[in-house]
Amino acid sequence: MTTDVITLSPELRARLRGLRIAPRRALARGGIGQHRGRERGSGMEFAQYRAYEPGDEPKAIDWKLYARSDRLFVREAERESPLTVWLLLDASASMGQVDESRPGFSRLDAARQLALAIAELAIGQGDRIGLLVVGNDRVDGVDAGTGPRQRDRQLLMLDGLRASGAWPGSDRLAPVWERIGADDMVVLLGDLFDPASVDLATRLAAARREVLAIQLLTVGERDFDYRGGRRFEDPETGEVLPGDGAALRAGFFERFGAAQAALAARLDAAGIRHVRHVLDQPLDAPLRALFAPPGRR
């Protein structure tokens, strides 16, 4: 099940403050000079002051202003670096999976909210953001752009999403390669269960796209806290596995743990930063892991 309207709560918006999308090349240089938008630290052109927050670099504080006002302020600057961020969202049938404890909230619901949050971060920084939705054996998308209208275009597509079908074959992925340019950043949102989705991520990384991945899991996949007789069904293939939940638990953890370890090793080898998000966790957790400044994650 997928809700009709996506919104970010005021509490979530507050927790997103201080997060910055920065490419790896900028992180390697301490975040200097690789971002068009307001960033912390020194930059090419002064933009504004803001109140000091724990974790800010002392060198960013305007000490002369502190001497006059007895309050700590940090200088923010406009940085010239055109960053284009692409959201690559898995909308195949398995993304419709929900937890028993929260039947109205699916993997796709979490992915849509995370996509909206990332889009707002990028737009707030003055960066370009695009959206590609992969599912139902095809690729749909919104071209990269900036500003509030771009957010509204993406919101319109996200609101109408339904999880269905399978990940398309490589012959139908041409729109991905046509739109995502070299040195663009790609954020993959999905369960990463389909090997084809991981194949695409690693190919993009090998072709000079910086790829980040957020894997979305249900509480049941993390805890497998099932009791009594069950029917486990693959939503994409229809394959059914009947059995007793408690009896299947040990075998599930062994196989699932091995698969997760192999996935992590493959993403690491490809240079893909990745984080796992379970549906009962705060939505800002994976974003903080990827985008918070060091020491504040």
CSV table of C-alpha atoms in Angstrom, one decimal:
chain,number,residue,atom,x,y,z
A,1,MET,CA,0.0,0.0,0.0
A,2,THR,CA,1.2,3.5,-0.8
A,3,THR,CA,-0.2,6.8,0.6
A,4,ASP,CA,-1.4,9.4,-1.9
A,5,VAL,CA,0.3,12.6,-0.7
A,6,ILE,CA,4.0,12.9,0.4
A,7,THR,CA,4.8,15.4,3.1
A,8,LEU,CA,7.8,16.0,5.4
A,9,SER,CA,6.9,16.6,9.0
A,10,PRO,CA,8.2,19.7,10.7
A,11,GLU,CA,10.2,17.4,13.0
A,12,LEU,CA,11.9,15.7,10.1
A,13,ARG,CA,12.6,19.1,8.5
A,14,ALA,CA,14.2,20.3,11.7
A,15,ARG,CA,16.4,17.2,11.8
A,16,LEU,CA,17.6,17.8,8.3
A,17,ARG,CA,19.1,21.1,9.1
A,18,GLY,CA,22.9,21.1,8.8
A,19,LEU,CA,22.9,18.3,6.2
A,20,ARG,CA,24.8,19.1,3.0
A,21,ILE,CA,25.1,17.1,-0.2
A,22,ALA,CA,28.7,17.1,-1.1
A,23,PRO,CA,30.5,15.0,-3.8
A,24,ARG,CA,33.4,12.8,-2.8
A,25,ARG,CA,35.8,15.1,-4.6
A,26,ALA,CA,34.7,18.0,-2.4
A,27,LEU,CA,35.0,15.8,0.8
A,28,ALA,CA,38.5,14.9,-0.2
A,29,ARG,CA,39.4,18.6,-0.2
A,30,GLY,CA,37.5,19.3,3.0
A,31,GLY,CA,34.4,20.5,1.3
A,32,ILE,CA,36.0,23.5,-0.4
A,33,GLY,CA,35.1,24.8,-3.8
A,34,GLN,CA,32.9,21.9,-5.1
A,35,HIS,CA,29.4,23.1,-4.5
A,36,ARG,CA,27.2,25.8,-6.0
A,37,GLY,CA,25.1,26.9,-3.0
A,38,ARG,CA,25.4,27.9,0.6
A,39,GLU,CA,28.0,25.8,2.4
A,40,ARG,CA,29.8,26.0,5.6
A,41,GLY,CA,33.4,27.1,5.7
A,42,SER,CA,35.3,29.4,3.5
A,43,GLY,CA,34.2,30.0,-0.1
A,44,MET,CA,34.6,32.2,-3.1
A,45,GLU,CA,31.9,34.7,-2.3
A,46,PHE,CA,30.3,35.7,1.1
A,47,ALA,CA,26.6,34.9,1.3
A,48,GLN,CA,25.3,35.3,4.9
A,49,TYR,CA,25.9,34.8,8.6
A,50,ARG,CA,24.1,32.1,10.6
A,51,ALA,CA,24.2,31.1,14.2
A,52,TYR,CA,27.0,28.8,15.3
A,53,GLU,CA,26.1,25.1,15.7
A,54,PRO,CA,28.1,22.4,17.6
A,55,GLY,CA,30.5,20.8,15.2
A,56,ASP,CA,31.2,23.9,13.1
A,57,GLU,CA,34.9,24.5,12.4
A,58,PRO,CA,36.3,27.3,14.7
A,59,LYS,CA,38.0,28.9,11.7
A,60,ALA,CA,34.5,29.5,10.2
A,61,ILE,CA,33.5,31.7,13.1
A,62,ASP,CA,33.6,35.5,12.6
A,63,TRP,CA,35.6,36.4,15.8
A,64,LYS,CA,35.4,40.1,15.1
A,65,LEU,CA,31.6,39.9,15.0
A,66,TYR,CA,31.8,37.9,18.2
A,67,ALA,CA,33.8,40.6,19.9
A,68,ARG,CA,31.1,43.1,19.0
A,69,SER,CA,28.0,41.1,19.8
A,70,ASP,CA,29.2,38.4,22.3
A,71,ARG,CA,27.4,35.8,20.1
A,72,LEU,CA,29.0,33.2,17.8
A,73,PHE,CA,28.2,33.4,14.1
A,74,VAL,CA,29.5,31.4,11.1
A,75,ARG,CA,30.1,32.9,7.7
A,76,GLU,CA,28.4,31.0,4.8
A,77,ALA,CA,29.6,31.4,1.3
A,78,GLU,CA,28.4,30.7,-2.2
A,79,ARG,CA,30.5,28.1,-3.9
A,80,GLU,CA,30.8,27.7,-7.6
A,81,SER,CA,30.5,24.1,-8.6
A,82,PRO,CA,27.6,22.8,-10.6
A,83,LEU,CA,26.5,19.6,-8.9
A,84,THR,CA,23.7,17.5,-10.5
A,85,VAL,CA,22.1,14.9,-8.2
A,86,TRP,CA,19.9,12.1,-9.7
A,87,LEU,CA,17.5,10.1,-7.6
A,88,LEU,CA,17.3,6.6,-8.9
A,89,LEU,CA,14.2,5.1,-7.3
A,90,ASP,CA,13.2,1.4,-7.5
A,91,ALA,CA,9.4,1.2,-7.9
A,92,SER,CA,9.3,-2.6,-8.7
A,93,ALA,CA,6.7,-4.8,-7.0
A,94,SER,CA,9.0,-5.8,-4.0
A,95,MET,CA,9.0,-2.1,-2.9
A,96,GLY,CA,5.3,-2.4,-2.0
A,97,GLN,CA,6.3,-4.7,1.0
A,98,VAL,CA,5.0,-3.4,4.3
A,99,ASP,CA,5.5,-4.5,8.0
A,100,GLU,CA,2.7,-6.1,10.0
A,101,SER,CA,3.2,-3.5,12.7
A,102,ARG,CA,2.6,-0.6,10.2
A,103,PRO,CA,0.5,-2.0,7.4
A,104,GLY,CA,0.0,1.4,5.8
A,105,PHE,CA,3.7,2.2,5.2
A,106,SER,CA,5.7,0.4,2.6
A,107,ARG,CA,9.3,0.5,1.4
A,108,LEU,CA,8.1,2.7,-1.5
A,109,ASP,CA,6.6,5.1,1.0
A,110,ALA,CA,9.9,5.5,2.8
A,111,ALA,CA,11.7,5.8,-0.6
A,112,ARG,CA,9.4,8.6,-1.7
A,113,GLN,CA,9.8,10.5,1.5
A,114,LEU,CA,13.6,10.1,1.4
A,115,ALA,CA,13.6,11.2,-2.3
A,116,LEU,CA,11.6,14.4,-1.4
A,117,ALA,CA,14.0,15.1,1.5
A,118,ILE,CA,17.1,14.8,-0.7
A,119,ALA,CA,15.4,16.9,-3.4
A,120,GLU,CA,14.8,19.7,-0.9
A,121,LEU,CA,18.3,19.5,0.4
A,122,ALA,CA,19.7,19.8,-3.2
A,123,ILE,CA,17.3,22.6,-4.1
A,124,GLY,CA,18.1,24.5,-0.9
A,125,GLN,CA,21.8,24.4,-1.9
A,126,GLY,CA,21.1,25.7,-5.4
A,127,ASP,CA,22.0,22.3,-7.0
A,128,ARG,CA,20.3,20.5,-9.9
A,129,ILE,CA,18.2,17.5,-9.0
A,130,GLY,CA,16.6,14.9,-11.3
A,131,LEU,CA,14.4,11.8,-10.7
A,132,LEU,CA,14.4,8.5,-12.5
A,133,VAL,CA,11.9,5.9,-11.5
A,134,VAL,CA,12.7,2.3,-12.4
A,135,GLY,CA,9.9,-0.3,-12.2
A,136,ASN,CA,7.1,-2.0,-14.1
A,137,ASP,CA,9.7,-3.0,-16.8
A,138,ARG,CA,10.5,0.6,-17.7
A,139,VAL,CA,12.2,3.9,-16.7
A,140,ASP,CA,10.3,7.2,-16.2
A,141,GLY,CA,11.7,10.4,-15.1
A,142,VAL,CA,11.9,14.1,-14.5
A,143,ASP,CA,14.8,16.0,-16.1
A,144,ALA,CA,17.3,17.6,-13.7
A,145,GLY,CA,16.5,21.2,-12.7
A,146,THR,CA,16.6,23.7,-9.8
A,147,GLY,CA,14.2,25.7,-7.8
A,148,PRO,CA,10.7,25.3,-6.3
A,149,ARG,CA,9.1,24.3,-9.6
A,150,GLN,CA,11.5,21.4,-9.9
A,151,ARG,CA,10.5,20.2,-6.5
A,152,ASP,CA,6.8,20.4,-7.5
A,153,ARG,CA,7.5,18.4,-10.7
A,154,GLN,CA,9.2,15.7,-8.8
A,155,LEU,CA,6.5,15.7,-6.1
A,156,LEU,CA,3.9,15.2,-8.8
A,157,MET,CA,5.7,12.1,-10.0
A,158,LEU,CA,6.4,10.8,-6.5
A,159,ASP,CA,2.7,11.2,-5.4
A,160,GLY,CA,1.5,9.0,-8.3
A,161,LEU,CA,4.0,6.1,-7.8
A,162,ARG,CA,2.8,2.6,-7.3
A,163,ALA,CA,5.1,-0.4,-6.8
A,164,SER,CA,4.6,-2.8,-9.7
A,165,GLY,CA,6.3,-5.1,-12.1
A,166,ALA,CA,10.0,-6.0,-12.2
A,167,TRP,CA,13.3,-4.2,-12.8
A,168,PRO,CA,13.6,-3.7,-16.6
A,169,GLY,CA,16.2,-5.5,-18.6
A,170,SER,CA,19.4,-3.7,-19.7
A,171,ASP,CA,17.9,-2.9,-23.1
A,172,ARG,CA,15.4,-0.7,-21.5
A,173,LEU,CA,17.8,1.3,-19.3
A,174,ALA,CA,18.9,3.7,-22.0
A,175,PRO,CA,17.2,6.7,-20.4
A,176,VAL,CA,19.5,6.2,-17.4
A,177,TRP,CA,22.6,6.5,-19.5
A,178,GLU,CA,21.2,9.3,-21.6
A,179,ARG,CA,20.4,11.6,-18.7
A,180,ILE,CA,23.0,10.9,-16.0
A,181,GLY,CA,26.2,12.5,-17.1
A,182,ALA,CA,29.8,11.8,-16.0
A,183,ASP,CA,30.6,13.3,-12.6
A,184,ASP,CA,26.9,13.5,-11.7
A,185,MET,CA,25.9,12.1,-8.3
A,186,VAL,CA,23.4,9.2,-8.2
A,187,VAL,CA,21.4,8.2,-5.1
A,188,LEU,CA,19.9,4.8,-5.5
A,189,LEU,CA,16.8,4.1,-3.3
A,190,GLY,CA,15.6,0.5,-3.2
A,191,ASP,CA,15.7,-2.8,-1.5
A,192,LEU,CA,18.7,-3.9,-3.6
A,193,PHE,CA,17.3,-7.4,-3.8
A,194,ASP,CA,17.3,-7.6,-7.6
A,195,PRO,CA,20.9,-8.2,-8.9
A,196,ALA,CA,20.0,-6.0,-12.0
A,197,SER,CA,19.7,-2.9,-9.7
A,198,VAL,CA,23.1,-3.6,-8.2
A,199,ASP,CA,24.6,-4.2,-11.6
A,200,LEU,CA,23.4,-0.9,-12.8
A,201,ALA,CA,24.8,0.9,-9.7
A,202,THR,CA,28.2,-0.7,-10.1
A,203,ARG,CA,28.2,0.1,-13.9
A,204,LEU,CA,27.4,3.7,-13.2
A,205,ALA,CA,30.1,3.9,-10.6
A,206,ALA,CA,32.6,2.4,-13.1
A,207,ALA,CA,31.6,5.1,-15.6
A,208,ARG,CA,32.6,8.0,-13.4
A,209,ARG,CA,29.2,8.6,-11.8
A,210,GLU,CA,29.4,9.0,-8.0
A,211,VAL,CA,26.8,6.5,-6.6
A,212,LEU,CA,25.3,6.4,-3.2
A,213,ALA,CA,22.8,3.7,-2.1
A,214,ILE,CA,20.1,3.6,0.5
A,215,GLN,CA,18.9,0.0,1.0
A,216,LEU,CA,15.3,-0.2,2.4
A,217,LEU,CA,14.4,-3.2,4.6
A,218,THR,CA,11.3,-4.1,6.5
A,219,VAL,CA,11.4,-4.9,10.3
A,220,GLY,CA,10.5,-8.5,9.4
A,221,GLU,CA,13.6,-8.8,7.3
A,222,ARG,CA,15.7,-7.5,10.1
A,223,ASP,CA,14.1,-9.4,13.0
A,224,PHE,CA,12.1,-12.2,11.3
A,225,ASP,CA,9.9,-12.3,14.4
A,226,TYR,CA,7.2,-14.5,12.9
A,227,ARG,CA,5.2,-17.1,14.8
A,228,GLY,CA,3.1,-20.0,13.6
A,229,GLY,CA,2.3,-21.1,10.0
A,230,ARG,CA,3.1,-18.6,7.3
A,231,ARG,CA,3.1,-18.2,3.5
A,232,PHE,CA,6.0,-16.1,2.3
A,233,GLU,CA,5.4,-14.9,-1.3
A,234,ASP,CA,7.8,-13.1,-3.7
A,235,PRO,CA,5.7,-10.2,-5.0
A,236,GLU,CA,7.6,-10.1,-8.4
A,237,THR,CA,7.7,-13.9,-9.2
A,238,GLY,CA,4.7,-15.1,-7.2
A,239,GLU,CA,6.8,-17.9,-5.8
A,240,VAL,CA,5.4,-19.1,-2.4
A,241,LEU,CA,7.2,-20.7,0.5
A,242,PRO,CA,4.9,-22.1,3.2
A,243,GLY,CA,6.3,-22.9,6.6
A,244,ASP,CA,6.5,-22.3,10.3
A,245,GLY,CA,8.0,-18.8,11.1
A,246,ALA,CA,10.0,-19.9,14.2
A,247,ALA,CA,11.4,-23.0,12.4
A,248,LEU,CA,12.5,-20.9,9.4
A,249,ARG,CA,14.1,-18.2,11.5
A,250,ALA,CA,17.7,-19.6,11.9
A,251,GLY,CA,18.0,-20.5,8.2
A,252,PHE,CA,16.7,-17.1,7.1
A,253,PHE,CA,19.2,-15.3,9.2
A,254,GLU,CA,22.1,-17.4,7.9
A,255,ARG,CA,21.1,-16.9,4.2
A,256,PHE,CA,20.0,-13.3,4.5
A,257,GLY,CA,23.2,-12.4,6.5
A,258,ALA,CA,25.4,-14.0,3.9
A,259,ALA,CA,23.5,-12.1,1.1
A,260,GLN,CA,23.8,-8.8,2.9
A,261,ALA,CA,27.6,-9.3,3.5
A,262,ALA,CA,28.1,-10.1,-0.2
A,263,LEU,CA,26.1,-7.0,-1.2
A,264,ALA,CA,28.1,-4.8,1.1
A,265,ALA,CA,31.4,-6.2,-0.2
A,266,ARG,CA,30.3,-5.6,-3.8
A,267,LEU,CA,29.2,-2.0,-3.2
A,268,ASP,CA,32.4,-1.3,-1.2
A,269,ALA,CA,34.5,-2.7,-4.1
A,270,ALA,CA,32.7,-0.4,-6.5
A,271,GLY,CA,33.4,2.6,-4.3
A,272,ILE,CA,29.7,3.1,-3.6
A,273,ARG,CA,28.8,4.7,-0.3
A,274,HIS,CA,25.9,2.8,1.1
A,275,VAL,CA,23.6,2.7,4.2
A,276,ARG,CA,20.8,0.4,5.3
A,277,HIS,CA,17.5,1.8,6.5
A,278,VAL,CA,14.8,-0.3,8.3
A,279,LEU,CA,11.3,1.0,8.2
A,280,ASP,CA,11.0,1.5,11.9
A,281,GLN,CA,14.0,3.8,12.1
A,282,PRO,CA,13.9,7.7,11.8
A,283,LEU,CA,13.8,8.8,8.2
A,284,ASP,CA,16.7,11.2,8.7
A,285,ALA,CA,19.0,8.4,9.9
A,286,PRO,CA,20.3,7.3,6.4
A,287,LEU,CA,20.5,10.9,5.2
A,288,ARG,CA,22.5,11.8,8.3
A,289,ALA,CA,24.8,8.9,7.7
A,290,LEU,CA,25.5,10.1,4.1
A,291,PHE,CA,25.3,13.8,4.3
A,292,ALA,CA,26.1,15.0,7.9
A,293,PRO,CA,29.5,16.6,8.5
A,294,PRO,CA,32.0,14.3,10.1
A,295,GLY,CA,31.5,14.2,13.9
A,296,ARG,CA,27.8,14.9,13.6
A,297,ARG,CA,26.4,11.6,12.2
